Amino acid sequence: MSATVPESGDQMTTTDRVSSSRTMTAAGIVLSLLGLLAIVFPFVTGVSLSILLGALLVVGALFHVAHAFSAGGWKGFALQVLLAGIYAIAGIGLLANPVVGLATLTLLLVGYFLADGIVEILLGLRLRGDAGWVWLLASGVISVLLAVLLWVGFPSTAAWAVGLLFGVSLLSSGLSMVFVGRSSARAETDTAAAA
């Protein structure tokens, strides 16, 4: 069975693109619901993120130790063990007192929202002219604004802002996925009907 490749290089069929759009819409709905949960329970979300980060750091420490001892005679052994210690101290500190860890998470989220926003803005601009590109651009702008808002209120808002702003970002990204997915599916259906 041979397929003709369109000049644009796009090898997906209309059915594949509509299916992909539906998957994007479904993922966006799930992300939006998770965002709403985080907004309703911001303190729980913030503490949960702090605990998750602590657990990941402890796991990272274990991998550093495992690598250091499995490499046998490796000249980076001491530094690898030092890294394991740094990971372990930070992770155990977050696990022991996740509320205090919210201040650190606040600063990490400033960086996350800023990076996420810049990438979504660039993606929206790159897809300019495609269905739904404005939603990506809007989501990026919202993420950058969240980074600024969080930075300005630091540290007094850390107890609730981490969970709330993380939820708003999830909701914003989820809604943009829903709108892009629905717009793409509609555009593909209209294109197929016109052909």
CSV table of C-alpha atoms in Angstrom, one decimal:
chain,number,residue,atom,x,y,z
A,1,MET,CA,0.0,0.0,0.0
A,2,SER,CA,1.6,3.3,-1.0
A,3,ALA,CA,0.6,6.7,0.3
A,4,THR,CA,1.0,10.0,-1.5
A,5,VAL,CA,2.8,12.5,0.6
A,6,PRO,CA,1.4,16.0,0.3
A,7,GLU,CA,3.8,18.8,-0.7
A,8,SER,CA,3.8,20.2,2.8
A,9,GLY,CA,5.4,17.1,4.1
A,10,ASP,CA,2.5,16.4,6.4
A,11,GLN,CA,1.9,12.7,6.4
A,12,MET,CA,-1.0,12.6,8.7
A,13,THR,CA,-4.4,11.8,7.2
A,14,THR,CA,-7.4,14.0,8.0
A,15,THR,CA,-8.7,11.3,10.3
A,16,ASP,CA,-5.4,11.2,12.2
A,17,ARG,CA,-5.4,14.9,12.6
A,18,VAL,CA,-9.0,15.0,13.9
A,19,SER,CA,-8.1,12.1,16.3
A,20,SER,CA,-5.0,13.9,17.5
A,21,SER,CA,-7.1,17.1,18.0
A,22,ARG,CA,-9.6,15.1,20.1
A,23,THR,CA,-6.7,13.7,22.2
A,24,MET,CA,-5.4,17.2,22.8
A,25,THR,CA,-8.8,18.4,23.8
A,26,ALA,CA,-9.2,15.5,26.3
A,27,ALA,CA,-5.8,16.1,27.8
A,28,GLY,CA,-6.7,19.8,28.1
A,29,ILE,CA,-9.9,18.9,29.9
A,30,VAL,CA,-8.0,16.7,32.4
A,31,LEU,CA,-5.3,19.4,32.9
A,32,SER,CA,-8.0,22.1,33.4
A,33,LEU,CA,-9.7,19.9,36.1
A,34,LEU,CA,-6.4,19.4,37.9
A,35,GLY,CA,-5.9,23.2,37.8
A,36,LEU,CA,-9.3,23.8,39.3
A,37,LEU,CA,-8.5,21.3,42.1
A,38,ALA,CA,-5.2,23.1,42.8
A,39,ILE,CA,-7.1,26.5,42.9
A,40,VAL,CA,-9.7,25.2,45.3
A,41,PHE,CA,-7.0,23.7,47.6
A,42,PRO,CA,-3.9,26.0,47.2
A,43,PHE,CA,-2.3,25.2,50.6
A,44,VAL,CA,-2.6,21.5,50.1
A,45,THR,CA,-1.3,21.8,46.6
A,46,GLY,CA,1.7,23.8,47.7
A,47,VAL,CA,2.6,21.4,50.5
A,48,SER,CA,2.1,18.4,48.1
A,49,LEU,CA,4.5,20.0,45.6
A,50,SER,CA,7.0,20.6,48.4
A,51,ILE,CA,6.7,16.9,49.5
A,52,LEU,CA,7.0,15.7,45.9
A,53,LEU,CA,10.1,17.8,45.4
A,54,GLY,CA,11.6,16.4,48.6
A,55,ALA,CA,10.9,12.8,47.6
A,56,LEU,CA,12.4,13.4,44.1
A,57,LEU,CA,15.6,14.8,45.7
A,58,VAL,CA,15.9,11.8,48.0
A,59,VAL,CA,15.5,9.5,45.0
A,60,GLY,CA,18.1,11.5,43.1
A,61,ALA,CA,20.5,11.1,46.1
A,62,LEU,CA,20.0,7.4,46.0
A,63,PHE,CA,20.9,7.3,42.3
A,64,HIS,CA,24.0,9.4,42.8
A,65,VAL,CA,25.2,7.0,45.5
A,66,ALA,CA,24.4,4.0,43.4
A,67,HIS,CA,26.3,5.4,40.5
A,68,ALA,CA,29.3,6.4,42.6
A,69,PHE,CA,29.7,2.9,44.1
A,70,SER,CA,28.9,1.1,40.9
A,71,ALA,CA,31.5,3.0,38.9
A,72,GLY,CA,34.4,1.4,40.9
A,73,GLY,CA,37.5,3.5,41.0
A,74,TRP,CA,35.9,6.4,39.1
A,75,LYS,CA,37.8,9.6,39.6
A,76,GLY,CA,34.5,11.5,40.2
A,77,PHE,CA,33.5,9.3,43.1
A,78,ALA,CA,33.9,11.9,45.8
A,79,LEU,CA,32.1,14.6,43.9
A,80,GLN,CA,29.2,12.1,43.1
A,81,VAL,CA,28.9,11.3,46.8
A,82,LEU,CA,29.0,15.0,47.6
A,83,LEU,CA,26.1,15.6,45.2
A,84,ALA,CA,24.2,12.7,46.8
A,85,GLY,CA,24.7,14.4,50.2
A,86,ILE,CA,23.4,17.7,48.8
A,87,TYR,CA,20.4,16.1,47.3
A,88,ALA,CA,19.7,14.1,50.4
A,89,ILE,CA,20.0,17.1,52.8
A,90,ALA,CA,17.7,19.2,50.6
A,91,GLY,CA,15.2,16.4,50.1
A,92,ILE,CA,15.0,15.4,53.8
A,93,GLY,CA,14.7,19.1,54.7
A,94,LEU,CA,11.7,19.4,52.4
A,95,LEU,CA,10.2,16.2,53.7
A,96,ALA,CA,10.7,17.2,57.3
A,97,ASN,CA,9.2,20.6,56.9
A,98,PRO,CA,7.3,21.0,53.6
A,99,VAL,CA,5.7,24.3,54.7
A,100,VAL,CA,9.1,26.0,55.0
A,101,GLY,CA,9.9,24.5,51.6
A,102,LEU,CA,7.1,26.6,50.1
A,103,ALA,CA,9.4,29.6,50.1
A,104,THR,CA,11.9,27.7,47.9
A,105,LEU,CA,9.1,26.4,45.8
A,106,THR,CA,7.8,29.9,45.3
A,107,LEU,CA,11.1,30.9,43.8
A,108,LEU,CA,11.2,27.8,41.6
A,109,LEU,CA,7.7,28.5,40.4
A,110,VAL,CA,8.7,32.0,39.4
A,111,GLY,CA,11.3,30.5,37.1
A,112,TYR,CA,8.9,27.8,35.9
A,113,PHE,CA,6.1,30.3,35.0
A,114,LEU,CA,8.5,32.6,33.3
A,115,ALA,CA,10.1,29.8,31.2
A,116,ASP,CA,6.7,28.2,30.4
A,117,GLY,CA,5.3,31.6,29.4
A,118,ILE,CA,8.2,32.4,27.2
A,119,VAL,CA,8.0,29.0,25.4
A,120,GLU,CA,4.2,29.3,25.0
A,121,ILE,CA,4.5,32.8,23.6
A,122,LEU,CA,7.2,31.7,21.1
A,123,LEU,CA,5.1,28.6,20.2
A,124,GLY,CA,2.0,30.8,19.6
A,125,LEU,CA,4.0,33.2,17.5
A,126,ARG,CA,5.5,30.3,15.5
A,127,LEU,CA,2.1,28.9,14.8
A,128,ARG,CA,0.6,32.3,13.9
A,129,GLY,CA,-2.0,31.8,11.3
A,130,ASP,CA,-2.9,28.3,12.4
A,131,ALA,CA,-6.2,27.6,14.2
A,132,GLY,CA,-6.0,28.5,17.8
A,133,TRP,CA,-2.6,30.1,17.9
A,134,VAL,CA,-3.9,33.1,19.9
A,135,TRP,CA,-4.8,30.8,22.8
A,136,LEU,CA,-1.2,29.6,23.1
A,137,LEU,CA,-0.1,33.2,23.0
A,138,ALA,CA,-2.6,34.2,25.7
A,139,SER,CA,-1.6,31.2,27.9
A,140,GLY,CA,2.0,32.3,27.6
A,141,VAL,CA,1.2,35.9,28.6
A,142,ILE,CA,-0.8,34.6,31.6
A,143,SER,CA,2.2,32.5,32.8
A,144,VAL,CA,4.6,35.4,32.5
A,145,LEU,CA,2.1,37.6,34.5
A,146,LEU,CA,1.9,34.9,37.1
A,147,ALA,CA,5.7,34.9,37.5
A,148,VAL,CA,5.7,38.6,38.0
A,149,LEU,CA,2.8,38.5,40.5
A,150,LEU,CA,4.5,35.8,42.5
A,151,TRP,CA,7.8,37.6,42.6
A,152,VAL,CA,6.2,40.9,43.7
A,153,GLY,CA,4.3,39.2,46.6
A,154,PHE,CA,7.3,37.1,47.8
A,155,PRO,CA,7.6,35.9,50.6
A,156,SER,CA,4.3,36.8,52.3
A,157,THR,CA,2.1,35.0,49.8
A,158,ALA,CA,4.1,31.8,49.6
A,159,ALA,CA,1.7,29.8,51.8
A,160,TRP,CA,-1.2,30.0,49.4
A,161,ALA,CA,0.3,31.5,46.2
A,162,VAL,CA,2.3,28.4,45.2
A,163,GLY,CA,-0.8,26.2,45.0
A,164,LEU,CA,-3.1,28.8,43.6
A,165,LEU,CA,-0.7,30.0,40.9
A,166,PHE,CA,0.2,26.5,39.9
A,167,GLY,CA,-3.5,25.7,39.6
A,168,VAL,CA,-4.1,28.8,37.5
A,169,SER,CA,-1.2,27.8,35.2
A,170,LEU,CA,-2.5,24.3,34.8
A,171,LEU,CA,-6.0,25.7,34.1
A,172,SER,CA,-4.6,28.2,31.5
A,173,SER,CA,-2.6,25.5,29.8
A,174,GLY,CA,-5.4,23.1,29.8
A,175,LEU,CA,-7.9,25.5,28.4
A,176,SER,CA,-5.5,26.5,25.7
A,177,MET,CA,-5.1,22.8,24.7
A,178,VAL,CA,-8.9,22.5,24.6
A,179,PHE,CA,-9.3,25.5,22.4
A,180,VAL,CA,-6.4,24.6,20.1
A,181,GLY,CA,-7.7,21.0,19.9
A,182,ARG,CA,-11.3,22.0,19.1
A,183,SER,CA,-10.2,24.7,16.6
A,184,SER,CA,-7.9,22.2,14.8
A,185,ALA,CA,-10.6,19.5,14.7
A,186,ARG,CA,-13.1,22.0,13.3
A,187,ALA,CA,-10.6,23.3,10.7
A,188,GLU,CA,-9.8,19.7,9.6
A,189,THR,CA,-13.5,18.8,9.4
A,190,ASP,CA,-14.2,21.9,7.3
A,191,THR,CA,-11.2,21.2,5.1
A,192,ALA,CA,-12.3,17.6,4.5
A,193,ALA,CA,-15.8,18.7,3.7
A,194,ALA,CA,-14.6,21.3,1.2
A,195,ALA,CA,-12.4,18.8,-0.6
